Amino acid sequence: MIIDPLRTLPGVIAAALVGPDGLPIETHGDGGDAMAAELSALRASLDRTGRRLGAGEVTRIAFTSERIEVVAVSSGDFVLGAAMARGSDTRTAQQTLARLALELGHLPRPETP
């Protein structure tokens, strides 16, 4: 599974891989399904913002809340992200996500009717 390397990283509490249709392909942790849905919605919003600002495609997302830190990458139509306990060192997760993003280009795309 694509997200397997994220499962063992210190601090990771949830992870998700979202496909082009916005549905989760893989999830990990209690919040994995919710994270997949939010990553899909966030991606759509950031893509729209990028187009309006002429900034191009969004390829990395990172934010910190009161309880968690989220890092995510996108490649083509796929989004892969990890939620980590607040205060965790996100560098290893960011490096792992960047490496895994290279594999996303090889995933089959769902057929469109």
Tab-separated table of C-alpha atoms in Angstrom:
chain	number	residue	atom	x	y	z
A	1	MET	CA	0.000	0.000	0.000
A	2	ILE	CA	1.182	3.488	-0.809
A	3	ILE	CA	0.698	4.939	2.690
A	4	ASP	CA	2.503	2.120	4.540
A	5	PRO	CA	5.712	4.158	5.091
A	6	LEU	CA	3.626	6.836	6.866
A	7	ARG	CA	2.124	4.376	9.352
A	8	THR	CA	5.400	3.879	11.235
A	9	LEU	CA	6.552	7.497	11.447
A	10	PRO	CA	6.630	8.937	14.972
A	11	GLY	CA	3.669	11.215	15.657
A	12	VAL	CA	1.478	10.164	12.715
A	13	ILE	CA	-2.084	9.694	13.943
A	14	ALA	CA	-3.848	9.526	10.555
A	15	ALA	CA	-2.965	9.350	6.868
A	16	ALA	CA	-4.948	9.365	3.652
A	17	LEU	CA	-4.542	8.985	-0.084
A	18	VAL	CA	-7.328	10.596	-2.100
A	19	GLY	CA	-8.019	9.884	-5.759
A	20	PRO	CA	-9.107	12.196	-8.562
A	21	ASP	CA	-12.773	11.565	-7.781
A	22	GLY	CA	-12.285	12.830	-4.211
A	23	LEU	CA	-12.775	9.378	-2.688
A	24	PRO	CA	-10.239	7.789	-0.346
A	25	ILE	CA	-8.016	5.121	-1.881
A	26	GLU	CA	-6.182	4.315	1.358
A	27	THR	CA	-6.568	5.573	4.920
A	28	HIS	CA	-4.831	4.974	8.229
A	29	GLY	CA	-5.886	5.792	11.778
A	30	ASP	CA	-9.151	6.751	13.393
A	31	GLY	CA	-9.299	10.048	11.520
A	32	GLY	CA	-8.201	8.672	8.155
A	33	ASP	CA	-11.612	8.816	6.452
A	34	ALA	CA	-12.346	12.310	7.736
A	35	MET	CA	-8.879	13.430	6.687
A	36	ALA	CA	-9.436	12.079	3.177
A	37	ALA	CA	-12.667	14.062	2.834
A	38	GLU	CA	-11.061	17.247	4.122
A	39	LEU	CA	-7.971	16.874	1.935
A	40	SER	CA	-10.230	16.533	-1.085
A	41	ALA	CA	-12.184	19.664	-0.168
A	42	LEU	CA	-9.009	21.581	0.684
A	43	ARG	CA	-7.423	20.581	-2.609
A	44	ALA	CA	-10.416	21.857	-4.587
A	45	SER	CA	-10.345	25.164	-2.741
A	46	LEU	CA	-6.581	25.634	-3.121
A	47	ASP	CA	-6.704	24.710	-6.810
A	48	ARG	CA	-9.356	27.379	-7.349
A	49	THR	CA	-7.286	29.916	-5.399
A	50	GLY	CA	-4.160	29.011	-7.386
A	51	ARG	CA	-5.996	29.534	-10.678
A	52	ARG	CA	-7.475	32.864	-9.599
A	53	LEU	CA	-4.103	34.149	-8.445
A	54	GLY	CA	-2.273	32.721	-11.446
A	55	ALA	CA	-0.059	30.765	-9.033
A	56	GLY	CA	-0.268	27.417	-10.824
A	57	GLU	CA	-0.892	23.981	-9.365
A	58	VAL	CA	-0.782	23.501	-5.594
A	59	THR	CA	1.713	20.732	-4.822
A	60	ARG	CA	2.186	20.979	-1.040
A	61	ILE	CA	-0.112	21.835	1.843
A	62	ALA	CA	0.918	22.276	5.485
A	63	PHE	CA	-0.907	23.739	8.444
A	64	THR	CA	-0.889	23.601	12.212
A	65	SER	CA	-3.915	23.657	14.504
A	66	GLU	CA	-4.210	23.559	18.284
A	67	ARG	CA	-3.903	19.755	18.356
A	68	ILE	CA	-2.419	18.511	15.083
A	69	GLU	CA	-0.062	19.330	12.266
A	70	VAL	CA	-1.049	18.328	8.750
A	71	VAL	CA	1.321	17.933	5.831
A	72	ALA	CA	0.161	16.847	2.399
A	73	VAL	CA	1.395	16.665	-1.173
A	74	SER	CA	-0.393	16.412	-4.470
A	75	SER	CA	0.726	14.832	-7.679
A	76	GLY	CA	-1.531	15.045	-10.672
A	77	ASP	CA	-5.032	14.346	-9.427
A	78	PHE	CA	-3.970	12.565	-6.219
A	79	VAL	CA	-3.479	13.987	-2.710
A	80	LEU	CA	-1.534	12.219	0.034
A	81	GLY	CA	-1.372	13.558	3.564
A	82	ALA	CA	-0.539	12.825	7.183
A	83	ALA	CA	-1.933	14.279	10.393
A	84	MET	CA	0.582	14.360	13.211
A	85	ALA	CA	0.413	15.093	16.912
A	86	ARG	CA	1.115	18.762	17.596
A	87	GLY	CA	4.781	19.346	18.323
A	88	SER	CA	5.948	16.383	16.245
A	89	ASP	CA	8.889	16.935	13.939
A	90	THR	CA	7.296	17.017	10.470
A	91	ARG	CA	10.523	16.883	8.459
A	92	THR	CA	10.595	13.100	8.111
A	93	ALA	CA	6.917	13.042	7.146
A	94	GLN	CA	7.486	15.773	4.556
A	95	GLN	CA	10.417	13.866	3.058
A	96	THR	CA	8.424	10.625	3.022
A	97	LEU	CA	5.444	12.350	1.389
A	98	ALA	CA	7.682	13.880	-1.282
A	99	ARG	CA	9.154	10.466	-2.068
A	100	LEU	CA	5.715	8.827	-2.170
A	101	ALA	CA	4.382	11.593	-4.436
A	102	LEU	CA	6.678	10.284	-7.152
A	103	GLU	CA	4.804	6.976	-7.010
A	104	LEU	CA	1.401	8.632	-7.399
A	105	GLY	CA	2.024	9.308	-11.075
A	106	HIS	CA	2.080	5.562	-11.661
A	107	LEU	CA	-1.334	4.909	-10.123
A	108	PRO	CA	-4.150	4.022	-12.525
A	109	ARG	CA	-6.740	6.714	-13.051
A	110	PRO	CA	-10.391	5.828	-12.589
A	111	GLU	CA	-12.368	5.503	-15.770
A	112	THR	CA	-14.707	8.382	-16.502
A	113	PRO	CA	-18.093	7.642	-18.058
